[in-house]
Tab-separated table of N, CA and C in Angstrom:
chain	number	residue	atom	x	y	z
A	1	UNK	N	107.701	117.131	117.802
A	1	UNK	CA	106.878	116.000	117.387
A	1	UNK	C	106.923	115.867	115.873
A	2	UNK	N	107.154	114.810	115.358
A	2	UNK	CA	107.141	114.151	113.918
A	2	UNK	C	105.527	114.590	113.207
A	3	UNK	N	105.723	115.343	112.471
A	3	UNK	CA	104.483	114.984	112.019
A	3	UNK	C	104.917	114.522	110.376
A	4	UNK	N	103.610	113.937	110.224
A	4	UNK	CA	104.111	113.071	108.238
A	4	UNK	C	103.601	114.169	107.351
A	5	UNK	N	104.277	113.811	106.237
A	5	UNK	CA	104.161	114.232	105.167
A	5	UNK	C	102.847	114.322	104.625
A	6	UNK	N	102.165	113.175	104.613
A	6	UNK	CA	100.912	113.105	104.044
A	6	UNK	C	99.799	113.726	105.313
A	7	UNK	N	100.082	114.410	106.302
A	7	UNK	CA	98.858	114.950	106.894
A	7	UNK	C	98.270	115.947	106.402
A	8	UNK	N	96.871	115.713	106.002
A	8	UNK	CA	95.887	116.900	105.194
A	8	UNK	C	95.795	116.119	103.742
A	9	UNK	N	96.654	115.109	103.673
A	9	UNK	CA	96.102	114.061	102.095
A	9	UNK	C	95.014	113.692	102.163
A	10	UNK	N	94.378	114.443	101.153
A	10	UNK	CA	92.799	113.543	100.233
A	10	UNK	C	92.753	112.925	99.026
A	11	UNK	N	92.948	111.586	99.218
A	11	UNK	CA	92.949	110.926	97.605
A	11	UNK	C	91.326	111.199	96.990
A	12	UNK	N	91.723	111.738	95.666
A	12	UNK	CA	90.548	112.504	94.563
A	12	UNK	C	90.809	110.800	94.141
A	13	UNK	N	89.582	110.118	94.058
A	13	UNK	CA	89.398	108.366	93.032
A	13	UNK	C	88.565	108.889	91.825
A	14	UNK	N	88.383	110.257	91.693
A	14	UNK	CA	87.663	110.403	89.875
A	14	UNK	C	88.388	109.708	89.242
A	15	UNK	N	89.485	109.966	89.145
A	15	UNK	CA	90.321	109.497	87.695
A	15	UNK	C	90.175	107.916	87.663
A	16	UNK	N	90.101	106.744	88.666
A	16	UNK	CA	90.184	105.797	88.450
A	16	UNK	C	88.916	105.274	89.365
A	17	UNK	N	87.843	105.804	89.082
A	17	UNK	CA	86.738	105.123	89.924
A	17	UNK	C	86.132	103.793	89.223
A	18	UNK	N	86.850	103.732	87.604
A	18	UNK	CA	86.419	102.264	87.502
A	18	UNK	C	87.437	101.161	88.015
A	19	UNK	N	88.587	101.284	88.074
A	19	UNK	CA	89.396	100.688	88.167
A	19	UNK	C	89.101	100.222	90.112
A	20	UNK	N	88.711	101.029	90.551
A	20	UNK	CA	88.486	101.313	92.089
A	20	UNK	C	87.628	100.187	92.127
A	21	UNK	N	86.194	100.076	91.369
A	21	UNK	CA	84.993	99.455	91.490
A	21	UNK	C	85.515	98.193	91.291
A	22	UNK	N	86.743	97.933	89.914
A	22	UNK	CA	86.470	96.663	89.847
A	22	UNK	C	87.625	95.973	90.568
A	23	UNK	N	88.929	96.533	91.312
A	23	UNK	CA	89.435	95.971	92.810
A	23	UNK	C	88.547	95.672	93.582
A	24	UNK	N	87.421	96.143	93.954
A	24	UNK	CA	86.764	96.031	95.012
A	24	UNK	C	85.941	94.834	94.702
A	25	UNK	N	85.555	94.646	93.404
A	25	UNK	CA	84.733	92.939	93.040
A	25	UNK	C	85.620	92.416	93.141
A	26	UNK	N	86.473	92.664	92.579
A	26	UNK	CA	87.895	91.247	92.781
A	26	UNK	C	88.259	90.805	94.352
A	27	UNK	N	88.104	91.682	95.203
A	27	UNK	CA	88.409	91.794	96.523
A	27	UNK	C	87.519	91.169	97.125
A	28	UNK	N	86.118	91.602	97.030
A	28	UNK	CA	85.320	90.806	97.756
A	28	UNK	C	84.934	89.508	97.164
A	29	UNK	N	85.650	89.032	96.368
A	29	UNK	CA	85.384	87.441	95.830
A	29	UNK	C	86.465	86.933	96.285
A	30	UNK	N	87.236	87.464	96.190
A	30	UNK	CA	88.742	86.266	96.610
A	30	UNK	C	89.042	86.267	98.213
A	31	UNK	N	89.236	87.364	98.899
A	31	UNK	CA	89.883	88.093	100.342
A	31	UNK	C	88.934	86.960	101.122
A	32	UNK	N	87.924	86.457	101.113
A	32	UNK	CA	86.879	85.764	102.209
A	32	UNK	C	87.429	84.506	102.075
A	33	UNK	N	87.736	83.987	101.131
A	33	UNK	CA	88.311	82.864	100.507
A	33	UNK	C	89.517	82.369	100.958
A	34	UNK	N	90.289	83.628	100.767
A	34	UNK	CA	91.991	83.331	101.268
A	34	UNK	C	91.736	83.596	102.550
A	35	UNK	N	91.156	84.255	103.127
A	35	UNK	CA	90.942	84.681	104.692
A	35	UNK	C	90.854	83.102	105.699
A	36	UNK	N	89.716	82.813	104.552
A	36	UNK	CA	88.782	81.938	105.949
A	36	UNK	C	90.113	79.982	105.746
A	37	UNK	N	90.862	80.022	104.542
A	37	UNK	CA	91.685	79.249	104.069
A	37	UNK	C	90.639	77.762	103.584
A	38	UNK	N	89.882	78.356	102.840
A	38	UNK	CA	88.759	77.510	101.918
A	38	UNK	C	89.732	76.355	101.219
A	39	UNK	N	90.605	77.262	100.407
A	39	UNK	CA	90.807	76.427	99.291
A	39	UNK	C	92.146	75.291	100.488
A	40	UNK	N	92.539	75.263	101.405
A	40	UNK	CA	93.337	74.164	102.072
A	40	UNK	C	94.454	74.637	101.547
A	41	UNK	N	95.534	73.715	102.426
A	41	UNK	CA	97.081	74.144	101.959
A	41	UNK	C	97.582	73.856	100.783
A	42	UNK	N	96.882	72.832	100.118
A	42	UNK	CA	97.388	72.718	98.766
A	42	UNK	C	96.877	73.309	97.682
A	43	UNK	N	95.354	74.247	97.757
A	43	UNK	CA	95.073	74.946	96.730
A	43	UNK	C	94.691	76.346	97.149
A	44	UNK	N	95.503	76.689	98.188
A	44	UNK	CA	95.419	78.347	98.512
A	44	UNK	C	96.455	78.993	97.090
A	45	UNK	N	97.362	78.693	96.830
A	45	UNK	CA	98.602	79.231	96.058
A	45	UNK	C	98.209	79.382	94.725
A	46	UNK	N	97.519	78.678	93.953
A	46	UNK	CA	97.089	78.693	92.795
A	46	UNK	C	95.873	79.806	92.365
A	47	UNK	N	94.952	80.230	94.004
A	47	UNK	CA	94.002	80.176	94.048
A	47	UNK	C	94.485	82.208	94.232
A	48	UNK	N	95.232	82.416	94.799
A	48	UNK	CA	95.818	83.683	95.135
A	48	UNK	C	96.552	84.160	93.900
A	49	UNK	N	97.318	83.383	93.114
A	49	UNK	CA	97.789	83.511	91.623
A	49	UNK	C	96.938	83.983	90.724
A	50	UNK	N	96.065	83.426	90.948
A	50	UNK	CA	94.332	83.838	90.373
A	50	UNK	C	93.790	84.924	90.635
A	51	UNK	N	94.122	85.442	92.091
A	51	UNK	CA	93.916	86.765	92.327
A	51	UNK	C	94.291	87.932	92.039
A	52	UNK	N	95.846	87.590	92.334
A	52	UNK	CA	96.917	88.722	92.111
A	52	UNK	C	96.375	89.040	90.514
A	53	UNK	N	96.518	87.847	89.253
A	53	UNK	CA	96.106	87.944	87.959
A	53	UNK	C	94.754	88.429	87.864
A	54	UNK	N	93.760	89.041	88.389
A	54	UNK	CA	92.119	89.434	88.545
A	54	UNK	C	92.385	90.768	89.016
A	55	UNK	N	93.308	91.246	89.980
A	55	UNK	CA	93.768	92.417	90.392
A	55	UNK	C	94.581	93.205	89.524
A	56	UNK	N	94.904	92.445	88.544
A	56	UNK	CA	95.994	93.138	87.660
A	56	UNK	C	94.531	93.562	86.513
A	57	UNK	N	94.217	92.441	86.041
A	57	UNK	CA	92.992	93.119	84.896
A	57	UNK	C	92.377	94.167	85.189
A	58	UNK	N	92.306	93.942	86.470
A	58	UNK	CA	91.118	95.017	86.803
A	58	UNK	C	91.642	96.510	87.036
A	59	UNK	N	93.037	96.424	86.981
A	59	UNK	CA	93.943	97.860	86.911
A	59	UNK	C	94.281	98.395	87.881
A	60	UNK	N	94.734	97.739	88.880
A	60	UNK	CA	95.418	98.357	90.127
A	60	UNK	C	96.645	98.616	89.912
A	61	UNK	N	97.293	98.331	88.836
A	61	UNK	CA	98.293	99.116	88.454
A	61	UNK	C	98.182	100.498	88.067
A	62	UNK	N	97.068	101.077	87.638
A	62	UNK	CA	97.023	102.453	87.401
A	62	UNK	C	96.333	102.880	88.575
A	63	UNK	N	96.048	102.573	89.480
A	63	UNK	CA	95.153	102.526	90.219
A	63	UNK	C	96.162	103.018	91.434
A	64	UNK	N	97.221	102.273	91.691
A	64	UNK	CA	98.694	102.727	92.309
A	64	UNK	C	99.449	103.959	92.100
A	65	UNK	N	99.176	103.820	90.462
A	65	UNK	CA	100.217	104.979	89.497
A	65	UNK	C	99.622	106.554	90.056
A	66	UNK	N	98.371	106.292	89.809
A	66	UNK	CA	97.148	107.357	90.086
A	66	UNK	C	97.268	108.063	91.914
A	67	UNK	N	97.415	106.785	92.414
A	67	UNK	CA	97.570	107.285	94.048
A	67	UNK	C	99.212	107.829	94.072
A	68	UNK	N	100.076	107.298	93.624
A	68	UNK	CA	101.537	107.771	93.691
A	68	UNK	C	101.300	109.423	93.167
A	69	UNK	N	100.853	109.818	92.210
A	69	UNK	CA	101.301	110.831	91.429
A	69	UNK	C	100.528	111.637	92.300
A	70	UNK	N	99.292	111.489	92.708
A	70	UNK	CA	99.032	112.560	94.227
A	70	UNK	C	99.715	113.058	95.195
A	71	UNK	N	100.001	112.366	95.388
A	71	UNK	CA	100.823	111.764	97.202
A	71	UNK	C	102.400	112.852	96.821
A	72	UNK	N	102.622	112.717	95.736
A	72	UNK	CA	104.106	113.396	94.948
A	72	UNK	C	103.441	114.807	94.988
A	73	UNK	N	102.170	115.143	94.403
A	73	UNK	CA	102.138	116.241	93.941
A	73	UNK	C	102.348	116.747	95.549
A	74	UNK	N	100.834	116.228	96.126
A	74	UNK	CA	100.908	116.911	97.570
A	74	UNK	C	102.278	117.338	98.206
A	75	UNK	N	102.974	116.353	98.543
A	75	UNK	CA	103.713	116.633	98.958
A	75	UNK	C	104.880	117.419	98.446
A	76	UNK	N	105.235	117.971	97.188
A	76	UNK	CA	106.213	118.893	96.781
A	76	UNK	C	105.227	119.852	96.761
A	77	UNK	N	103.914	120.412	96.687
A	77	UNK	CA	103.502	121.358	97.004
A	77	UNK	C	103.445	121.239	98.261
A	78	UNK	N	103.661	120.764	99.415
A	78	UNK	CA	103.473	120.499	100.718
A	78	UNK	C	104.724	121.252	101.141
A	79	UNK	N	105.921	120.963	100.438
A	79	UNK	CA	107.315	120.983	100.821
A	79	UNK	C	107.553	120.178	101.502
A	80	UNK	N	106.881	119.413	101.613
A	80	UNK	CA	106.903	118.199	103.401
A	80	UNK	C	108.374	117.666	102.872
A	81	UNK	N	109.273	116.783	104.224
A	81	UNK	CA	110.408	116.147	103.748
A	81	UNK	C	109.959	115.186	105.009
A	82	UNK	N	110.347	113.746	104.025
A	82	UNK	CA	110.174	112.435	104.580
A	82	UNK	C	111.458	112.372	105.618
């Protein structure tokens, strides 16, 4: 049986618990929005552009960087092979 690499992964969010907090405002303002298709077919696209750009301020790029460099450590201390 296959088992994954990441079984027994615990993402630690100290390092980026602000960055965490403020995905999660960005998330719950926009996601209900694009979900429920408020803005119609002609202003969903602009409206998600807006998002992706609100997701970036808010640092989900380190926020990624931060979950990658775990997931690496674990797993070469794991020895696991994908």
């Amino acid at each position: 049986a296959y088992a994954s690499p990441l079984l027994g992964f615990a993402l630690d969010n100290t390092e980026v618990s602000v960055e965490l907090a403020q995905i999660k405002a960005v998330r719950d303002e926009y996601v209900p929005v694009l979900e429920q298709g408020i803005k119609g077919v002609d202003g969903w696209r602009a409206y998600y552009d807006e998002f992706l750009q609100k997701l970036n301020q808010a640092g989900i790029d380190r926020y990624i960087e931060e979950i990658q460099k775990q997931i690496d450590e674990f797993v070469t201390a794991k020895g696991a092979k994908w």
